[in-house]
Coordinates of C-alpha atoms and ligand atoms in Angstrom, one line a residue:
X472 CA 0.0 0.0 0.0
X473 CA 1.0 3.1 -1.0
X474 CA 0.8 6.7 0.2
X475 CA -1.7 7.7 -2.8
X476 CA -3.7 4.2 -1.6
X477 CA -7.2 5.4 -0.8
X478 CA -9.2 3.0 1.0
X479 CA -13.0 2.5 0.1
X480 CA -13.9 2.8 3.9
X481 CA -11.8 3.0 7.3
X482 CA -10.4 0.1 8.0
X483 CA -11.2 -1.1 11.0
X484 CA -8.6 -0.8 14.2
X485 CA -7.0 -4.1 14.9
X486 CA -8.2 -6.1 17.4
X487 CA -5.9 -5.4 20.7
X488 CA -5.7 -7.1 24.2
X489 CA -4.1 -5.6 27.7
X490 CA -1.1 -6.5 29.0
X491 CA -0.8 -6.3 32.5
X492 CA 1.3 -4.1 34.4
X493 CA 1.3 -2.2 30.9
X494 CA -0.6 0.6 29.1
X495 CA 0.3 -0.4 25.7
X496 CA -1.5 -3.1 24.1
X497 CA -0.7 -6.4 22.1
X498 CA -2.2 -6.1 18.5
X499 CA -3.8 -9.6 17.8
X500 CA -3.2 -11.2 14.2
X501 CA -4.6 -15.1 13.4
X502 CA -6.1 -17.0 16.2
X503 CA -5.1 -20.8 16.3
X504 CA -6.8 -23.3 18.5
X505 CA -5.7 -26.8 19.3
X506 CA -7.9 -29.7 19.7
X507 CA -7.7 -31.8 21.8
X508 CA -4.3 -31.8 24.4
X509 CA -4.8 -33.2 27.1
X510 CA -5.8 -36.9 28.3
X511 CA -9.5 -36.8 29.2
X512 CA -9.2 -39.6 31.1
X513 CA -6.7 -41.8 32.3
X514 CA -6.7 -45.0 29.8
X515 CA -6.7 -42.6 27.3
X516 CA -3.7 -43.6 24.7
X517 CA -1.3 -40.3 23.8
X518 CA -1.7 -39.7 20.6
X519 CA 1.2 -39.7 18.1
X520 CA -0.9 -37.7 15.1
X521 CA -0.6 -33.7 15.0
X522 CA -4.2 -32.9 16.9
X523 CA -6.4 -30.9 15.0
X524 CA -6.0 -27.1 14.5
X525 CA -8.8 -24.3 13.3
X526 CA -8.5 -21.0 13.5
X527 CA -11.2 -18.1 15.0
X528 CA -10.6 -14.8 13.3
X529 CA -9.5 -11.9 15.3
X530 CA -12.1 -10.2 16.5
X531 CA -13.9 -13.0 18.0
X532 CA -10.7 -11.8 20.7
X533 CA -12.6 -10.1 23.8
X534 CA -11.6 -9.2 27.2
X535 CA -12.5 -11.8 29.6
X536 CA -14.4 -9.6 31.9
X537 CA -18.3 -8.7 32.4
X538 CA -21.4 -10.1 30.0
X539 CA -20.4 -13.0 28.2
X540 CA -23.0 -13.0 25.4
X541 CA -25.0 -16.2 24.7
X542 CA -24.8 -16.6 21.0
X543 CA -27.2 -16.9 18.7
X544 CA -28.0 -20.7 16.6
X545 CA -27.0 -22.9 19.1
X546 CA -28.8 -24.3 22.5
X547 CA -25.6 -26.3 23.1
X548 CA -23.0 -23.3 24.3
X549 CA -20.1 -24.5 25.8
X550 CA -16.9 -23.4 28.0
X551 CA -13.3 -24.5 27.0
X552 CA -10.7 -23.0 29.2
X553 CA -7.3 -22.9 27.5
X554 CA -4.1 -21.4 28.5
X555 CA -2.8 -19.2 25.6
X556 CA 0.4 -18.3 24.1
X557 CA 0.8 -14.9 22.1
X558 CA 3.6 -14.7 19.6
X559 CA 5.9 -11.9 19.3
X560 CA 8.3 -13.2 16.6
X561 CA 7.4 -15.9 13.8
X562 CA 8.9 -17.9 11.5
X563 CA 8.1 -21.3 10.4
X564 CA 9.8 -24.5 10.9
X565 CA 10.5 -23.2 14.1
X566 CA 13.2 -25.9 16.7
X567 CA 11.5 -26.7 19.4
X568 CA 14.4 -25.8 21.3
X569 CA 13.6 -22.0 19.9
X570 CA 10.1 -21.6 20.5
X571 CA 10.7 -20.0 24.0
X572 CA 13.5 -18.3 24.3
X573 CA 12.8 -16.4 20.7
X574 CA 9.1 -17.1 19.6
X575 CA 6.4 -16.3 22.8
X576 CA 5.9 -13.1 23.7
X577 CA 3.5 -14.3 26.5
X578 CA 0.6 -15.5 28.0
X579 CA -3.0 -15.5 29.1
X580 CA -5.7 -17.5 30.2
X581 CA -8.6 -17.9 27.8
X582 CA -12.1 -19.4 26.4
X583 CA -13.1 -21.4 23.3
X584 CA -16.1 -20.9 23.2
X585 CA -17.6 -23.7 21.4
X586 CA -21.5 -24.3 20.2
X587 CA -21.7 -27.6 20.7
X588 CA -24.6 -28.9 18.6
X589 CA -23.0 -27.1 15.7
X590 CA -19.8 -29.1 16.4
X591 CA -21.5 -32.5 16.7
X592 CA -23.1 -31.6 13.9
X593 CA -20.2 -30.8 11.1
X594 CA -18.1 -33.8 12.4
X595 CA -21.4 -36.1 11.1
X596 CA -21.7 -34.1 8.1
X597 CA -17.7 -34.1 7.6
X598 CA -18.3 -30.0 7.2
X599 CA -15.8 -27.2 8.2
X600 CA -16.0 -26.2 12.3
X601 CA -16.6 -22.6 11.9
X602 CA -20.1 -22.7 12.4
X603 CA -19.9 -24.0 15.7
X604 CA -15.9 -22.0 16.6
X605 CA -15.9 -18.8 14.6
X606 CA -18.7 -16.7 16.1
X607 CA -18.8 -12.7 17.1
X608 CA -17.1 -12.9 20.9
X609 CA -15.9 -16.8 20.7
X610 CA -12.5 -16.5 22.1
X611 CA -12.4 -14.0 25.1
X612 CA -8.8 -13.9 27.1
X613 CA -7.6 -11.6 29.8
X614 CA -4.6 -9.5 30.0
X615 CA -1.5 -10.9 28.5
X616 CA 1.6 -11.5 30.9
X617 CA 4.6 -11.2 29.1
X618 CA 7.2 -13.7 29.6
X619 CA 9.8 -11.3 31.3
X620 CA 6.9 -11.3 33.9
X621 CA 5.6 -14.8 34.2
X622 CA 8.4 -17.0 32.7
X623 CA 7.2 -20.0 30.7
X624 CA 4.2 -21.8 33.0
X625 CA 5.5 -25.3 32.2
X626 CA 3.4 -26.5 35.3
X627 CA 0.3 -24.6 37.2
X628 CA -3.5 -25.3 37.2
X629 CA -5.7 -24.5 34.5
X630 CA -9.7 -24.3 36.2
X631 CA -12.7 -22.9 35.3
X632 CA -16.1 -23.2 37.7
X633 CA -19.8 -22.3 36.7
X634 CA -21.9 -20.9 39.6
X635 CA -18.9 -21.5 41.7
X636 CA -18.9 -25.3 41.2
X637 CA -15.6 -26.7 39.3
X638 CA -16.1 -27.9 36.4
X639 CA -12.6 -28.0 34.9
X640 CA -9.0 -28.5 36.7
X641 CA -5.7 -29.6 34.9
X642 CA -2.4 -28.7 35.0
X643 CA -0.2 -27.3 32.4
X644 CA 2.4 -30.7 32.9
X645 CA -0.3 -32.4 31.0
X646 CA -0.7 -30.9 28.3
X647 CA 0.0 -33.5 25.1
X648 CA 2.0 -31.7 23.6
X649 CA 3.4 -29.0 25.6
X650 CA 4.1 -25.3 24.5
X651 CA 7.5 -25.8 22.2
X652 CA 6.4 -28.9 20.4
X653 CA 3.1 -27.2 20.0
X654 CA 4.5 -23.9 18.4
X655 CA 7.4 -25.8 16.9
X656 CA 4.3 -28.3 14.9
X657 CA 2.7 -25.5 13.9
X658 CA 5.1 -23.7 12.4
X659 CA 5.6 -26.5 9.8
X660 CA 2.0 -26.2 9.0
X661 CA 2.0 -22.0 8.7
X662 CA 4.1 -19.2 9.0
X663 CA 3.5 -17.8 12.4
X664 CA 2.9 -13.9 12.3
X665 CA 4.0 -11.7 15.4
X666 CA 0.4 -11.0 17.0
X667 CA -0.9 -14.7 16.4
X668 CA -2.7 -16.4 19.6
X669 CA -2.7 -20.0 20.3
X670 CA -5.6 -21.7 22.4
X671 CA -3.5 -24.5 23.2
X672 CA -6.5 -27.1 24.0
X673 CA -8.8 -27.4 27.1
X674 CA -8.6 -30.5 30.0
X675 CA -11.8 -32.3 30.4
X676 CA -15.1 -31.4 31.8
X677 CA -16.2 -29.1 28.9
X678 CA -20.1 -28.8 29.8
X679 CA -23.1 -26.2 28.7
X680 CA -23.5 -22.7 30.3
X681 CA -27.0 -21.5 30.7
X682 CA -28.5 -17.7 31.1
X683 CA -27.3 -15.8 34.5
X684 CA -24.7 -18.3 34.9
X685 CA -21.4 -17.0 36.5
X686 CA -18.4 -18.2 34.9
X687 CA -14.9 -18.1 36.7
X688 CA -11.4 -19.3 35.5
X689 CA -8.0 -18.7 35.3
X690 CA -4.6 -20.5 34.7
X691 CA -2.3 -19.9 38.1
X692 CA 0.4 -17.3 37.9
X693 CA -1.2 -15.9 34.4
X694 CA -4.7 -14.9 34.6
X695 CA -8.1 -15.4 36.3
X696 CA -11.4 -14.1 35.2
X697 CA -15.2 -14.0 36.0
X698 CA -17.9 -13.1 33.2
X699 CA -21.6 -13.5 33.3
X700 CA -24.0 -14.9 30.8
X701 CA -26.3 -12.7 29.3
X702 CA -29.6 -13.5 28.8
X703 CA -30.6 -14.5 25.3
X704 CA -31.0 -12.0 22.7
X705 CA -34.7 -11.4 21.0
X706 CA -34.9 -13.2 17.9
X707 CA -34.6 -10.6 15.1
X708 CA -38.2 -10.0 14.0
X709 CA -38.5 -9.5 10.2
X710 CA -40.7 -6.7 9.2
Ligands
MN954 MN1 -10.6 -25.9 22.5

């Protein structure tokens, strides 16, 4: 783009998250999500295959903080807490020896927010996940910790409650495939982008929110949060 480059509307302002202790922001690019990365229960074989990967676009990134809107087309809306890794310099066919000391630029605690029936649905049908990933506030996060704050969490719970009942509790030892090899598998796939987000995969106990629940989470040492779901939204009434 040049100077004389006139755009037919504004473009809109990136998408940008807090970083604590900070008043600049982090400008978000791609958002990657993992499938699934941890054992979900304990005679569970680790798998060998890459796990699946899909993508949410960026301004599906909110802050994880106040109404958490119930989306529309689903009664199946689920919580997925995730620890996430933001990317401050890419590359591809990254070592995993690299992918700390070079690649992350930090971290945060997050939600995939995931409608359910839409996702049952397109694995039957063999159709793309979007539809049941990619929708208007899917992936809220809180602040981002840089690492020169926080280090790299190789251990720590990840938790999330509903109504103050726990729901989810891992820790960050068991993820699959941890942080490097994640990052490092990636990057064979795509060029990473300084900005990119990776939801690195939820621990079991995935379940429904309702209307008026309150939802609480956090990994330790990175991030906690509490949001509360909105009531449903009136059907749009055609004239
Ligand atoms: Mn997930």
């Amino acid at each position: 783009m040049t100077a004389m480059t006139k755009l037919v509307f504004p473009a809109p302002a990136p998408t940008t998250l807090a970083v604590a202790g900070s008043t600049a922001v982090f400008p978000v690019g791609r958002v990657y999500c993992i499938g699934r990365n941890y054992r979900w229960s304990p005679d569970e074989a680790v798998p060998r295959e890459m796990p699946a990967w899909f993508m949410k676009p960026a301004n599906a990134v909110v802050p994880a903080r106040g109404v958490l809107a119930y989306p529309p087309a689903t009664s199946d809306f689920c919580h997925e807490i995730e620890l996430v890794v933001a990317i401050g310099r890419g590359g591809r066919d990254i070592d995993p020896a690299e992918v700390e000391p070079l690649h992350v630029w930090g971290y945060a605690a997050g939600l995939d927010l995931t409608r359910r029936d839409l996702q049952q649905q397109a694995k039957q049908a063999g159709g793309p996940w979007e539809p049941a990933k990619a929708f208007d506030g899917s992936a809220p996060c809180t602040p981002l910790v840089p690492v020169a704050a926080c280090g790299h969490p190789g251990r720590g719970a990840v938790w999330l409650a509903v109504n103050g009942l726990e729901r989810q509790r891992a820790d960050l030892a068991g993820l699959l495939w941890p942080v490097p090899e994640l990052v490092a598998m990636l990057s064979r796939s795509v060029t990473l982008l300084p900005g990119d987000l990776i939801y690195t995969g939820t621990p079991a106990g995935v379940g429904p929110l309702q209307p008026g629940d309150v939802v609480t989470g956090g990994v330790a040492g990175i991030g906690e949060f509490c949001m509360t779901v909105a009531g449903l939204a009136t059907p749009h009434q055609p004239p």
